Amino acid sequence: MRRWLITGGAGFIGSNFVRYTLGHYPEDTVVVLDKLTYAGNRENLRDLGGDRRLRFVQGDIADPGVARSLIQGCDVVVNFAAESHVDRSIVDPTAFLQTNVIGTQVLLDAAVRATPRPIFVQISTDEVYGSTDGEPFREDSSLKPNSQYAASKAAADLLVRAYKSTFNLYSVITRSSNNYGPYQFPEKFIPLAITNAIQNEPIPLYGDGLQIRDWLHVEDNCRAIDQVIECHEQKSQDHTEIFNIGGGHDAEVTNKYVLETILKILDKPLSLIQYVPDRPGHDRRYAISTEKLQRKSRWAPTHRFENSLRNTVEWYRTHESWWRPLKARAAPHWLRMKKGTPCAS
Ligand SMILES: NC(=O)c1ccc[n+]([C@@H]2O[C@H](COP(=O)([O-])OP(=O)(O)OC[C@H]3O[C@@H](n4cnc5c(N)ncnc54)[C@H](O)[C@@H]3O)[C@@H](O)[C@H]2O)c1
């Protein structure tokens, strides 16, 4: 039986991971710590509301008192909490540095003071490597973040490393590619496209739309995080392990292709695509090697991109009552996008 602290558990990936953990480990208990920013939503955990193994705490990871009291007695801390939208980080990076950097440092500090110490799992991103026009990034590739979001995540990764070096904190970092699936806040690329298409609204596409992303289904990511923790529990802890998590070759596609596929699935015209000036510092291609994870664990992605994109479209089509209020909440952001002026410019 393990006790988990899952921060950011009311967000997209965090809520999927809470569901995964409670579903797979009947003996375990989970505490979710979430500030409920505009991106956090208790509705994401509604189906788990009757589960007595789940406790929800609304609070800030950057609050040392909260962090210390919740980490004490935990076996595993998984830090999903973050400001996560690149466009917003370019307009105003302050909250990104506060949560992604200071918040992570506060959690790390609380983890080293706890007895016994938990395993600390930092959920990072492939965006810390920057853009590639050659080989996929490996875990030892250099960090070259190009957005304020990515820079804040890279800083957090380096803090995790420093807490391992100075305090010998058991820690692991996962760097995944772009996730898609249910419960993703509808300002992100795929849910924005699906929900705008359903509403017959224009769908903004940056630049020529030929930026390449590797798409990872959120369930594959949750399974990979679980495997990484399992590997880590079993082996000697001589350094902070880093694992890339990606969707595989069939999931590396251009943004334009993703939009065209969504419109085809929904039987909507391509004229809904609205080209807008490119975002400053926009990475052209993300690509990562997941060879290390596949070698060290039993994990491999199981979701085929086109098939799972279709299922994701279906999820948003049948969950309008979930996303319509969220879209209304983020309205100022959409209005700028719809006028063809990306927030980033
Ligand atoms: N979505 C992706 O494609 C992707 C890809 C790679 C890595 N990641 C990383 O995965 C993690 C989760 O991403 P997501 O897409 O689920 O994000 P999200 O924006 O959907 O959720 C973030 C959650 O963190 C909470 N939060 C924000 N600030 C907080 C604070 N100070 N204290 C406590 N809670 C706070 C929010 O309320 C929200 O519930 C992030 O760390 C992100 O960097 C995401």
XYZ file of N, CA and C in Angstrom, residues 259-260 263-264 268-274:
33
model
N -5.172 19.264 -37.967
C -6.416 20.021 -38.173
C -7.234 19.418 -39.305
N -6.559 19.090 -40.406
C -7.303 18.538 -41.553
C -7.978 17.217 -41.172
N -11.052 17.942 -39.020
C -12.165 18.465 -39.828
C -12.800 17.343 -40.646
N -11.948 16.437 -41.131
C -12.479 15.300 -41.899
C -13.363 14.426 -41.000
N -16.393 18.670 -41.526
C -16.442 20.139 -41.580
C -15.503 20.627 -42.681
N -15.751 21.842 -43.243
C -14.922 22.318 -44.354
C -13.529 22.775 -43.908
N -12.545 22.576 -44.809
C -11.173 23.014 -44.519
C -11.092 24.536 -44.385
N -12.108 25.224 -44.914
C -12.093 26.701 -44.854
C -12.187 27.209 -43.404
N -12.474 26.338 -42.453
C -12.473 26.775 -41.045
C -11.049 27.073 -40.555
N -10.054 26.534 -41.272
C -8.663 26.796 -40.848
C -8.306 28.239 -41.171
N -7.826 28.964 -40.155
C -7.474 30.369 -40.350
C -5.979 30.530 -40.038
